[in-house]
Amino acid sequence: MVGSGPSGIYAAEALTRQTDVPVEVDVLDRLPTPFGLVRYGVAPDHLSIRGIRETLWRLLRNPAVRFLGNVELGTDLTVDELRRQVDAVIYTFGAATARRLGVPGEDLPGSIAATDFVAWYCGHPDAARGPVEDALRSARAAVVVGVGNVALDVGRVLARGGALDHTDMPEHVLSALDACPVRDVHLLGRRAPAHAAFTTKELRELGKLDGVAVHVDPADLAPHPVTDAVLAADRAAARNVDVLRGWATDPDRGESPINVRLRFFTRPVEVLGADRVEGVLVERTALTPDGELVSTGERAVIEAQLVVRSVGYRGVALPGLPFDASRGVVPHERGRVVRDGAATLGEYVAGWIKRGPTGVIGTNKADAHETVDTLLADVASGALRPSDRAHRGGLADLLADRHVRVFTLDDWRAIDAAEIALGDSRGRSRTTLATRDELLAAVSSHQRIG
Ligand code: NAP
């Protein structure tokens, strides 16, 4: 497996659980720690979803599975070199970057991709702290572009500010959020409420935050033949709109110390500012009777010092592996990597790099199982023959020759213990170690003690 997020670990589980073909699985990750987006993507205040880490940890402890962290394919070894060491590779390295918004000003200081903001608040070792903390310092108003679940995560984290001590966020993240003067968080959806990508459970959470009022303009919920048809056919969309209607018509919902404003039919035209973000020029959209989204020509400026662009993740090409640049995925047939129009043997994909950045964590289980079924079918048909060249020593020797400091499961145990101890010292259940140096120090001190 290349990637130790949910897809890689679920694929490892599916492979080791079957008994027809004996397998040993190495799970590589470019980061020193396992669990991918469960550690570095799921919002830290979503404690139950983050709890999936316990399940992934149990699966990773399987004796037939070996974790090799801090190993970057494409840097420490090439795709070709890896392929020579093992019988089959399943690429599960996700979608590491952000989609572009494509408007002028999107790279101004103070305009941040949600992927970077999320990496920062989760304590990702490669997160750039400066640009985020700098923008937060003066952010009285923030605009979050997009109305998916990540936009809700970002909006909620901004609105909760100092009330996140119960999470495992790093200390510097808590301090920066606590000191952030934000009073207004605008979430922009370019289409109708019925078209929003978020899910109802996550939407409802916004309405339950202490000291936070959610505002929705009743005009955005006006009947329209196109959206009425969506609501009749899509129960999830209808549930979302019920929640939004409740907020739009609540007579008691006045201004609060912090206000989240969900604005639909609103598309960003330009991020404004001389040398840093000062606002967003937006344009009102409308749906034609045919369902086409058009501009009304009505424009307005939303004053803001922080813009978070939450318009989706995007997969990144890996040298030596085919890539569909238009979709940001590796081309495949039922999980089998397609090279030059033909499916290859021994190379597979699962998760976001296979299907794009969609679905919840559980979606990756079924997706990984489909890929493993394909791999096993290739073995059963005789097309893919396990060879005795696959032995675990080869890969370890190669990495040792290149002086790669491989992180093992014992190293993760040490990091885990250090994070719990650090949290405990501050009355918290865990505090994430946010830099490679801190992660390495946790491992070294553990080795000295042990
Ligand atoms: P997403 O669900 O695809 O949402 C992207 C949002 O960006 C949509 O509202 C989309 O609007 C909008 N957008 C795209 N291009 C735009 C543009 N040029 N201008 C304005 N708006 C634009 O992506 P995501 O929020 O990053 O989430 C990724 C996946 O992770 C999703 O499957 C999500 O459900 C999942 N996730 C789940 C949880 C959870 O379960 N709690 C938490 C976080 C993420 P249009 O529809 O108009 O394109």
Coordinates of C-alpha atoms and ligand atoms in Angstrom, one line a residue:
M1 CA 0.0 0.0 0.0
V2 CA 1.2 3.4 -0.8
G3 CA -0.6 5.5 1.8
S4 CA -1.7 4.6 5.3
G5 CA -5.0 6.4 5.4
P6 CA -8.3 4.6 5.6
S7 CA -8.1 3.3 2.0
G8 CA -4.6 1.8 2.5
I9 CA -5.5 0.2 5.8
Y10 CA -8.9 -1.1 4.7
A11 CA -7.2 -2.6 1.6
A12 CA -4.5 -4.2 3.9
E13 CA -7.3 -5.6 6.1
A14 CA -9.2 -7.1 3.1
L15 CA -6.0 -8.7 1.8
T16 CA -4.9 -10.2 5.0
R17 CA -8.3 -11.4 6.1
Q18 CA -8.8 -13.7 3.0
T19 CA -7.1 -17.1 3.2
D20 CA -6.9 -18.2 -0.4
V21 CA -3.6 -16.4 -1.1
P22 CA -1.0 -15.9 1.7
V23 CA 0.1 -12.3 1.8
E24 CA 2.4 -10.0 3.6
V25 CA 1.6 -6.3 3.4
D26 CA 3.8 -3.3 3.7
V27 CA 2.0 0.0 4.3
L28 CA 4.2 3.0 3.2
D29 CA 3.5 6.6 4.1
R30 CA 5.4 9.7 3.3
L31 CA 4.6 11.0 6.8
P32 CA 6.1 9.5 10.0
T33 CA 2.7 8.8 11.4
P34 CA -0.1 6.5 10.0
F35 CA -3.9 7.2 9.4
G36 CA -3.8 9.9 6.7
L37 CA -6.8 12.1 6.6
V38 CA -8.2 10.5 9.8
R39 CA -5.3 12.3 11.6
Y40 CA -4.8 15.2 9.3
G41 CA -8.2 15.9 7.7
V42 CA -11.1 14.9 10.0
A43 CA -11.9 18.0 12.1
P44 CA -10.4 17.6 15.6
D45 CA -13.8 18.5 17.2
H46 CA -15.4 15.5 15.4
L47 CA -14.4 13.2 18.1
S48 CA -16.4 10.2 17.1
I49 CA -15.2 10.2 13.5
R50 CA -11.6 10.6 14.7
G51 CA -12.3 7.6 16.9
I52 CA -12.0 5.5 13.6
R53 CA -8.3 5.8 14.3
E54 CA -8.7 3.1 17.0
T55 CA -10.2 0.7 14.4
L56 CA -7.4 1.6 11.9
W57 CA -4.8 1.1 14.6
R58 CA -6.1 -2.4 15.4
L59 CA -6.0 -3.3 11.8
L60 CA -2.5 -2.0 11.4
R61 CA -1.3 -4.2 14.3
N62 CA -2.0 -7.3 12.3
P63 CA 1.3 -9.3 12.3
A64 CA 1.0 -9.7 8.5
V65 CA 1.1 -5.9 8.1
R66 CA 4.2 -3.7 8.4
F67 CA 4.1 0.1 8.6
L68 CA 6.9 1.9 7.0
G69 CA 6.5 5.7 7.7
N70 CA 8.5 8.6 6.5
V71 CA 9.1 6.8 3.1
E72 CA 8.2 8.9 0.1
L73 CA 7.5 7.2 -3.2
G74 CA 9.0 9.3 -6.0
T75 CA 11.7 10.7 -3.6
D76 CA 13.1 7.9 -1.5
L77 CA 12.4 5.3 -4.2
T78 CA 10.8 5.2 -7.6
V79 CA 7.6 3.5 -8.6
D80 CA 9.8 1.1 -10.7
E81 CA 12.0 0.3 -7.8
L82 CA 9.0 -0.4 -5.6
R83 CA 7.4 -2.6 -8.2
R84 CA 10.6 -4.7 -8.4
Q85 CA 10.4 -5.4 -4.7
V86 CA 6.8 -6.7 -4.4
D87 CA 4.2 -8.6 -6.4
A88 CA 1.6 -5.9 -6.3
V89 CA 1.2 -2.3 -5.3
I90 CA -2.0 -0.6 -4.3
Y91 CA -1.7 3.2 -4.5
T92 CA -3.9 4.8 -1.9
F93 CA -2.2 8.2 -1.6
G94 CA -5.4 10.3 -1.7
A95 CA -5.8 13.8 -3.0
A96 CA -3.1 16.0 -1.5
T97 CA -3.8 19.4 -2.9
A98 CA -6.6 22.0 -3.4
R99 CA -8.7 22.8 -6.4
R100 CA -8.2 26.3 -7.7
L101 CA -10.9 28.9 -7.5
G102 CA -9.8 30.6 -10.7
V103 CA -10.5 34.2 -9.7
P104 CA -8.2 37.2 -9.5
G105 CA -6.6 37.8 -6.1
E106 CA -6.9 34.2 -4.9
D107 CA -3.2 34.1 -4.0
L108 CA -3.2 37.4 -2.0
P109 CA -1.9 37.0 1.6
G110 CA -4.9 36.2 3.7
S111 CA -6.5 33.9 1.1
I112 CA -5.9 30.3 2.1
A113 CA -6.8 27.0 0.6
A114 CA -9.0 24.9 2.9
T115 CA -6.5 22.0 2.5
D116 CA -3.8 24.3 4.0
F117 CA -6.1 25.6 6.8
V118 CA -7.2 22.0 7.7
A119 CA -3.6 20.8 7.6
W120 CA -2.7 23.6 10.0
Y121 CA -5.4 23.0 12.6
C122 CA -4.8 19.3 12.5
G123 CA -1.1 19.7 13.2
H124 CA 0.2 18.3 9.9
P125 CA 4.0 18.5 9.9
D126 CA 4.2 20.1 6.5
A127 CA 1.6 22.8 7.3
A128 CA 2.7 26.4 6.7
R129 CA 1.9 28.1 10.0
G130 CA 2.9 31.7 9.0
P131 CA 0.3 32.5 6.3
V132 CA -2.6 31.1 8.4
E133 CA -1.6 32.6 11.7
D134 CA -0.9 35.9 10.1
A135 CA -4.3 36.0 8.5
L136 CA -6.1 34.9 11.6
R137 CA -4.5 37.7 13.7
S138 CA -6.6 40.4 12.0
A139 CA -9.6 38.5 10.8
R140 CA -12.7 40.2 12.1
A141 CA -14.6 38.7 9.1
A142 CA -13.9 35.6 7.1
V143 CA -15.3 34.3 3.8
V144 CA -15.3 30.6 3.2
V145 CA -16.0 29.8 -0.4
G146 CA -17.9 26.5 -1.0
V147 CA -20.7 24.7 0.9
G148 CA -19.3 21.2 1.3
N149 CA -18.5 19.4 4.5
V150 CA -15.0 20.8 4.6
A151 CA -16.4 24.4 4.3
L152 CA -18.6 23.6 7.3
D153 CA -15.6 22.2 9.2
V154 CA -13.7 25.4 8.5
G155 CA -16.6 27.7 9.4
R156 CA -17.3 25.8 12.6
V157 CA -13.6 25.8 13.7
L158 CA -13.4 29.6 13.1
A159 CA -16.7 30.2 14.9
R160 CA -15.8 28.0 17.9
G161 CA -12.4 29.8 18.3
G162 CA -11.4 29.3 21.9
A163 CA -13.8 26.5 22.7
L164 CA -11.7 23.7 21.3
D165 CA -9.6 22.7 24.3
H166 CA -11.3 19.3 24.3
T167 CA -9.7 18.4 21.0
D168 CA -6.2 17.2 20.2
M169 CA -5.3 20.4 18.3
P170 CA -1.7 21.6 18.8
E171 CA -1.2 24.4 21.4
H172 CA -0.2 27.0 18.9
V173 CA -3.4 26.3 16.9
L174 CA -5.6 26.7 20.0
S175 CA -3.8 30.0 20.9
A176 CA -4.2 31.4 17.3
L177 CA -7.9 30.5 17.1
D178 CA -8.5 31.9 20.6
A179 CA -6.9 35.2 19.8
C180 CA -8.6 35.5 16.4
P181 CA -11.1 38.4 16.5
V182 CA -13.5 36.9 14.0
R183 CA -17.1 38.0 14.4
D184 CA -18.6 37.1 11.0
V185 CA -18.1 34.0 9.0
H186 CA -19.7 34.0 5.5
L187 CA -20.1 30.7 3.7
L188 CA -20.7 31.1 0.0
G189 CA -22.7 28.7 -2.2
R190 CA -22.7 29.6 -5.9
R191 CA -25.9 27.6 -6.5
A192 CA -29.2 26.9 -4.6
P193 CA -29.5 25.5 -1.0
A194 CA -30.9 22.4 -2.7
H195 CA -27.5 21.9 -4.4
A196 CA -25.3 22.2 -1.4
A197 CA -22.7 19.4 -1.0
F198 CA -22.8 19.3 2.8
T199 CA -24.6 16.6 4.8
T200 CA -27.5 17.4 7.3
K201 CA -25.8 16.1 10.4
E202 CA -22.8 18.3 9.8
L203 CA -25.1 21.3 8.9
R204 CA -27.2 20.9 12.1
E205 CA -24.0 21.1 14.2
L206 CA -23.6 24.8 13.2
G207 CA -26.8 25.7 15.0
K208 CA -25.7 24.1 18.3
L209 CA -22.6 26.2 18.9
D210 CA -22.6 28.3 22.0
G211 CA -22.6 32.1 21.3
V212 CA -22.9 31.5 17.5
A213 CA -26.0 32.5 15.5
V214 CA -26.6 31.1 12.0
H215 CA -28.2 33.3 9.4
V216 CA -29.9 32.4 6.2
D217 CA -31.7 34.8 3.9
P218 CA -35.3 33.5 3.3
A219 CA -35.0 34.8 -0.3
D220 CA -32.4 32.1 -1.0
L221 CA -35.1 29.5 -0.2
A222 CA -37.8 30.8 -2.5
P223 CA -39.6 28.1 -4.5
H224 CA -38.2 27.5 -8.0
P225 CA -39.3 24.7 -10.4
V226 CA -35.7 23.4 -10.7
T227 CA -34.9 23.2 -7.0
D228 CA -38.4 22.0 -6.1
A229 CA -37.7 19.0 -8.4
V230 CA -34.3 18.4 -6.7
L231 CA -36.0 18.5 -3.3
A232 CA -38.7 16.1 -4.4
A233 CA -36.1 13.6 -5.7
D234 CA -33.3 13.9 -3.1
R235 CA -34.2 13.3 0.5
A236 CA -30.7 14.5 1.8
A237 CA -31.2 17.8 0.0
A238 CA -34.7 18.2 1.4
R239 CA -33.4 17.6 4.9
N240 CA -30.7 20.2 4.4
V241 CA -33.3 22.7 3.2
D242 CA -35.6 22.0 6.2
V243 CA -32.7 22.9 8.5
L244 CA -31.9 26.1 6.6
R245 CA -35.6 27.1 6.5
G246 CA -35.7 26.6 10.3
W247 CA -32.9 29.2 10.7
A248 CA -34.3 31.5 8.0
T249 CA -37.7 31.8 9.7
D250 CA -36.6 31.7 13.4
P251 CA -38.0 34.9 14.8
D252 CA -35.6 34.7 17.9
R253 CA -32.4 34.4 15.9
G254 CA -30.7 37.8 16.2
E255 CA -27.1 38.8 16.0
S256 CA -24.7 37.0 18.3
P257 CA -21.1 37.7 19.3
I258 CA -20.2 35.4 16.4
N259 CA -22.4 35.0 13.3
V260 CA -22.2 32.4 10.6
R261 CA -24.0 33.6 7.4
L262 CA -24.8 31.0 4.8
R263 CA -25.2 32.9 1.5
F264 CA -26.5 31.0 -1.5
F265 CA -26.7 32.1 -5.2
T266 CA -23.4 34.0 -4.5
R267 CA -20.3 33.4 -6.5
P268 CA -16.9 35.1 -5.9
V269 CA -15.7 37.2 -8.8
E270 CA -12.5 38.6 -7.2
V271 CA -10.6 38.5 -4.0
L272 CA -9.9 42.2 -3.3
G273 CA -7.0 43.9 -1.6
A274 CA -3.9 46.0 -2.2
D275 CA -1.3 43.7 -0.6
R276 CA -3.5 41.5 1.5
V277 CA -7.1 40.4 1.6
E278 CA -9.6 43.2 2.3
G279 CA -12.8 41.7 0.9
V280 CA -14.4 39.6 -1.8
L281 CA -16.3 40.9 -4.8
V282 CA -19.3 38.6 -5.2
E283 CA -22.0 38.3 -7.9
R284 CA -25.6 37.2 -7.4
T285 CA -26.5 34.2 -9.5
A286 CA -29.9 32.8 -10.5
L287 CA -31.3 29.6 -12.0
T288 CA -33.1 29.8 -15.4
P289 CA -36.3 27.7 -15.8
D290 CA -34.0 25.1 -17.5
G291 CA -31.7 24.9 -14.5
E292 CA -28.8 26.9 -16.0
L293 CA -26.9 29.0 -13.5
V294 CA -26.6 32.6 -14.7
S295 CA -25.3 35.8 -13.4
T296 CA -27.9 38.5 -12.4
G297 CA -25.3 41.3 -12.8
E298 CA -25.9 42.3 -9.2
R299 CA -22.6 42.7 -7.4
A300 CA -21.6 43.4 -3.8
V301 CA -18.4 43.5 -1.7
I302 CA -18.2 41.4 1.4
E303 CA -15.6 42.9 3.7
A304 CA -13.2 40.2 5.0
Q305 CA -9.6 39.9 6.1
L306 CA -9.5 36.1 5.7
V307 CA -10.7 34.0 2.7
V308 CA -10.7 30.2 2.9
R309 CA -11.2 28.5 -0.5
S310 CA -13.0 25.3 0.2
V311 CA -13.9 24.1 -3.3
G312 CA -12.6 20.6 -3.1
Y313 CA -9.4 18.5 -3.0
R314 CA -7.4 17.4 -6.0
G315 CA -5.1 14.4 -6.6
V316 CA -1.5 14.9 -7.5
A317 CA 0.4 13.0 -10.2
L318 CA 3.1 10.6 -9.0
P319 CA 6.2 10.3 -11.3
G320 CA 6.0 6.9 -13.0
L321 CA 2.3 6.5 -12.7
P322 CA -0.3 7.4 -15.3
F323 CA -2.6 10.4 -14.3
D324 CA -5.8 11.8 -15.6
A325 CA -5.1 15.5 -15.2
S326 CA -8.6 16.6 -16.0
R327 CA -10.0 14.6 -13.0
G328 CA -7.0 14.5 -10.8
V329 CA -7.1 10.7 -10.5
V330 CA -5.1 7.6 -11.7
P331 CA -7.0 5.9 -14.6
H332 CA -8.2 2.4 -13.7
E333 CA -10.6 -0.4 -14.4
R334 CA -12.2 -1.7 -11.2
G335 CA -9.1 -0.6 -9.4
R336 CA -6.6 -2.0 -12.0
V337 CA -4.3 0.8 -13.1
V338 CA -4.6 1.6 -16.8
R339 CA -1.4 2.4 -18.6
D340 CA -1.5 3.5 -22.3
G341 CA -5.1 2.3 -22.6
A342 CA -4.5 -1.2 -21.2
A343 CA -4.9 -2.5 -17.6
T344 CA -1.6 -3.4 -16.0
L345 CA -1.1 -6.4 -13.8
G346 CA 0.2 -5.9 -10.2
E347 CA -0.7 -2.2 -10.0
Y348 CA -4.0 -1.0 -8.4
V349 CA -5.6 2.1 -6.9
A350 CA -8.1 2.7 -4.1
G351 CA -9.6 5.7 -2.3
W352 CA -9.5 9.3 -3.5
I353 CA -6.7 8.8 -6.0
K354 CA -9.0 6.2 -7.6
R355 CA -12.4 7.9 -7.6
G356 CA -11.8 11.5 -6.7
P357 CA -12.3 13.4 -3.4
T358 CA -15.8 12.2 -2.6
G359 CA -17.7 10.3 0.1
V360 CA -17.2 9.7 3.8
I361 CA -14.5 7.6 5.4
G362 CA -16.7 4.5 5.2
T363 CA -16.9 4.9 1.5
N364 CA -13.3 3.9 1.3
K365 CA -13.9 0.5 2.8
A366 CA -16.2 -0.7 0.0
D367 CA -13.9 1.1 -2.5
A368 CA -10.7 -0.7 -1.2
H369 CA -12.6 -4.0 -1.1
E370 CA -13.5 -3.7 -4.8
T371 CA -9.8 -3.1 -5.6
V372 CA -8.6 -6.1 -3.5
D373 CA -11.3 -8.3 -5.2
T374 CA -9.7 -7.2 -8.5
L375 CA -6.2 -8.1 -7.3
L376 CA -7.3 -11.5 -6.0
A377 CA -9.2 -12.2 -9.3
D378 CA -5.9 -11.5 -11.1
V379 CA -4.2 -14.0 -8.8
A380 CA -7.0 -16.6 -9.2
S381 CA -6.9 -16.4 -13.0
G382 CA -3.2 -17.0 -13.0
A383 CA -2.6 -13.6 -14.6
L384 CA -0.7 -12.3 -11.6
R385 CA 1.7 -14.8 -10.2
P386 CA 3.1 -14.3 -6.7
S387 CA 6.9 -14.7 -7.0
D388 CA 9.6 -15.5 -4.5
R389 CA 11.3 -12.2 -5.4
A390 CA 8.8 -10.6 -3.0
H391 CA 10.5 -10.7 0.3
R392 CA 10.4 -8.0 3.0
G393 CA 14.1 -7.7 3.4
G394 CA 14.6 -6.2 -0.1
L395 CA 12.6 -3.1 0.6
A396 CA 14.1 -2.6 4.0
D397 CA 17.6 -3.0 2.6
L398 CA 16.9 -0.5 -0.2
L399 CA 15.7 2.1 2.3
A400 CA 18.5 1.5 4.7
D401 CA 21.1 1.9 1.8
R402 CA 19.5 5.3 1.2
H403 CA 19.6 6.3 4.8
V404 CA 15.9 6.7 5.0
R405 CA 14.8 7.0 8.7
V406 CA 11.9 4.6 8.5
F407 CA 9.2 5.1 11.2
T408 CA 7.7 1.8 12.5
L409 CA 4.7 0.9 14.5
D410 CA 6.8 1.0 17.7
D411 CA 7.7 4.6 16.7
W412 CA 4.0 5.4 16.4
R413 CA 3.5 3.9 19.9
A414 CA 6.1 6.3 21.2
I415 CA 4.5 9.3 19.5
D416 CA 1.1 8.2 20.7
A417 CA 2.3 8.0 24.3
A418 CA 4.1 11.4 24.0
E419 CA 1.0 13.1 22.6
I420 CA -1.1 11.6 25.4
A421 CA 1.5 12.7 28.1
L422 CA 1.7 16.2 26.6
G423 CA -2.1 16.5 26.6
D424 CA -2.3 15.2 30.2
S425 CA 0.2 17.8 31.4
R426 CA -2.2 20.5 30.1
G427 CA -5.4 18.8 31.3
R428 CA -6.3 17.6 27.8
S429 CA -6.7 14.0 26.6
R430 CA -4.1 14.5 23.8
T431 CA -2.1 17.2 22.1
T432 CA -0.9 16.6 18.6
L433 CA 2.8 17.0 17.9
A434 CA 3.0 19.2 14.9
T435 CA 6.5 19.1 13.5
R436 CA 8.8 16.4 12.3
D437 CA 11.3 17.4 14.9
E438 CA 8.8 17.0 17.7
L439 CA 7.8 13.6 16.2
L440 CA 11.4 12.5 16.0
A441 CA 12.1 13.8 19.5
A442 CA 9.2 11.7 20.9
V443 CA 10.7 8.6 19.3
S444 CA 14.3 9.3 20.5
S445 CA 13.2 10.0 24.0
H446 CA 11.1 6.9 24.1
Q447 CA 14.0 4.8 22.8
R448 CA 16.3 6.2 25.5
I449 CA 13.7 5.3 28.2
G450 CA 12.8 1.9 26.7
Ligands
NAP1 P1 -17.2 19.0 -1.9 O1 -18.2 18.2 -1.1 O2 -17.0 18.5 -3.3 O3 -17.7 20.5 -1.9 C1 -17.1 21.5 -2.7 C2 -17.9 22.7 -2.7 O4 -17.2 23.7 -3.4 C3 -19.3 22.6 -3.3 O5 -20.2 23.4 -2.6 C4 -19.0 23.2 -4.7 O6 -20.2 23.8 -5.3 C5 -18.1 24.3 -4.4 N1 -17.3 24.8 -5.5 C6 -16.5 24.1 -6.4 N2 -15.9 24.9 -7.3 C7 -16.4 26.2 -7.0 C8 -16.1 27.5 -7.5 N3 -15.3 27.6 -8.6 N4 -16.7 28.5 -7.0 C9 -17.5 28.4 -5.9 N5 -17.8 27.2 -5.3 C10 -17.2 26.1 -5.8 O7 -15.7 19.0 -1.3 P2 -15.2 19.1 0.2 O8 -16.1 20.0 1.1 O9 -13.8 19.4 0.1 O10 -15.3 17.6 0.8 C11 -14.6 16.5 0.2 C12 -15.2 15.2 0.6 O11 -14.9 14.9 2.0 C13 -16.7 15.2 0.5 O12 -17.2 13.9 0.1 C14 -17.2 15.4 1.9 O13 -18.5 15.0 2.2 C15 -16.1 14.7 2.7 N6 -16.1 15.2 4.1 C16 -16.9 14.6 5.0 C17 -16.9 15.1 6.3 C18 -17.9 14.5 7.3 O14 -18.4 13.5 7.0 N7 -18.1 15.1 8.4 C19 -16.1 16.2 6.7 C20 -15.3 16.8 5.7 C21 -15.3 16.3 4.4 P3 -20.9 23.2 -6.6 O15 -21.6 22.0 -6.1 O16 -21.7 24.3 -7.2 O17 -19.7 22.7 -7.5

